[in-house]
GROMACS .gro file of C-alpha atoms in nm:
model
   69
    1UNK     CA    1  17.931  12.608  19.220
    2UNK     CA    2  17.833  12.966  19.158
    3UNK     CA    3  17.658  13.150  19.437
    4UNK     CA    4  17.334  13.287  19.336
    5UNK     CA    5  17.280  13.707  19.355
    6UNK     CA    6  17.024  13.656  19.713
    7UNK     CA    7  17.361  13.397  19.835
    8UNK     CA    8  17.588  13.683  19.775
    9UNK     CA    9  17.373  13.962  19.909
   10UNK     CA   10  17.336  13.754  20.257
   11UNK     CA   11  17.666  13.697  20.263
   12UNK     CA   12  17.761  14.075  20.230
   13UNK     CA   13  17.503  14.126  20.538
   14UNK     CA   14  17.764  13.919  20.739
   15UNK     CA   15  18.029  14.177  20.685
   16UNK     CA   16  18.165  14.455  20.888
   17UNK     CA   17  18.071  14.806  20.770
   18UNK     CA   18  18.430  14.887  20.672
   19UNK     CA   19  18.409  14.565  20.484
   20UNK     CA   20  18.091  14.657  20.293
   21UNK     CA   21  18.257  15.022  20.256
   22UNK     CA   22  18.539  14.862  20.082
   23UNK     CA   23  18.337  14.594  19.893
   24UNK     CA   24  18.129  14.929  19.742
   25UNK     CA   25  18.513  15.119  19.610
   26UNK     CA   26  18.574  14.771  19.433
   27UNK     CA   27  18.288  14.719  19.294
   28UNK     CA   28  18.282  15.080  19.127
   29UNK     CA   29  18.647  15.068  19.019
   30UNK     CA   30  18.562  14.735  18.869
   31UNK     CA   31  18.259  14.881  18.672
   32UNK     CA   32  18.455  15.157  18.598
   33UNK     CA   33  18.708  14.944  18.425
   34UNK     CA   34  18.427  14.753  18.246
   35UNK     CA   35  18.271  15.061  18.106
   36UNK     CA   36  18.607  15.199  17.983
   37UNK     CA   37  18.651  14.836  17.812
   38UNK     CA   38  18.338  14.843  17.638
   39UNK     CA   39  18.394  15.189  17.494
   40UNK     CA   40  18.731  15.133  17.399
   41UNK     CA   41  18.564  14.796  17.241
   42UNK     CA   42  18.339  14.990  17.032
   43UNK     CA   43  18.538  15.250  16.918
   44UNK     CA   44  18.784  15.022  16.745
   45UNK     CA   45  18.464  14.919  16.613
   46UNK     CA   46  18.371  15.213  16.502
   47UNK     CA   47  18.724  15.254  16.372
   48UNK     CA   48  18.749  14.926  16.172
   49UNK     CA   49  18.345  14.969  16.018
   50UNK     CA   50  18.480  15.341  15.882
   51UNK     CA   51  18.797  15.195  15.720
   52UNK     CA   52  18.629  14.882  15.572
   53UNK     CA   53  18.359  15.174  15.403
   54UNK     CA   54  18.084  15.012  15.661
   55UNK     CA   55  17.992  15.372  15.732
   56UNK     CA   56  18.042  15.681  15.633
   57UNK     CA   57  18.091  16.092  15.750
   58UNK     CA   58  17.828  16.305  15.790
   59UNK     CA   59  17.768  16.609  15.968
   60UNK     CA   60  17.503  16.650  16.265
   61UNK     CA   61  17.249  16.791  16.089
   62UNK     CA   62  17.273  16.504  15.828
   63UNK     CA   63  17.254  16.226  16.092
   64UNK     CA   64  16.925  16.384  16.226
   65UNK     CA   65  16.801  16.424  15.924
   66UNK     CA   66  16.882  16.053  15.884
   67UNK     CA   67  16.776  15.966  16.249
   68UNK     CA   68  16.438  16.126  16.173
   69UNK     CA   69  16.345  15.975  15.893
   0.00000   0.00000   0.00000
């Protein structure tokens, strides 16, 4: 059974402050890790869409021009 978010926030209320301290260094390395996935994720992405011709270069002043439109 999976606890719900309000389970998990009482249960952090039972911990120590050191405990909470350390729960809060986890929990940022972890989305840390999560973000650097996801980018990594979408720039092979990126990479593959460019080779297959999906996309193609431009300069900035192109893409805004694009964007803009």
């Amino acid at each position: 059974m999976q606890a719900t978010f309000g389970e998990v926030l009482e249960s952090i209320e039972e911990l120590s402050l050191d405990e909470k301290e350390d729960l809060i260094d986890i929990l940022q390395h972890r989305l840390r890790d999560y973000r650097r996935a996801r980018i990594l994720s979408e720039i092979e992405n990126s990479e593959r869409e460019f080779e297959q011709g999906l996309c193609k270069e431009m300069t900035v002043d192109e893409f805004m021009k694009e964007v803009l439109s």
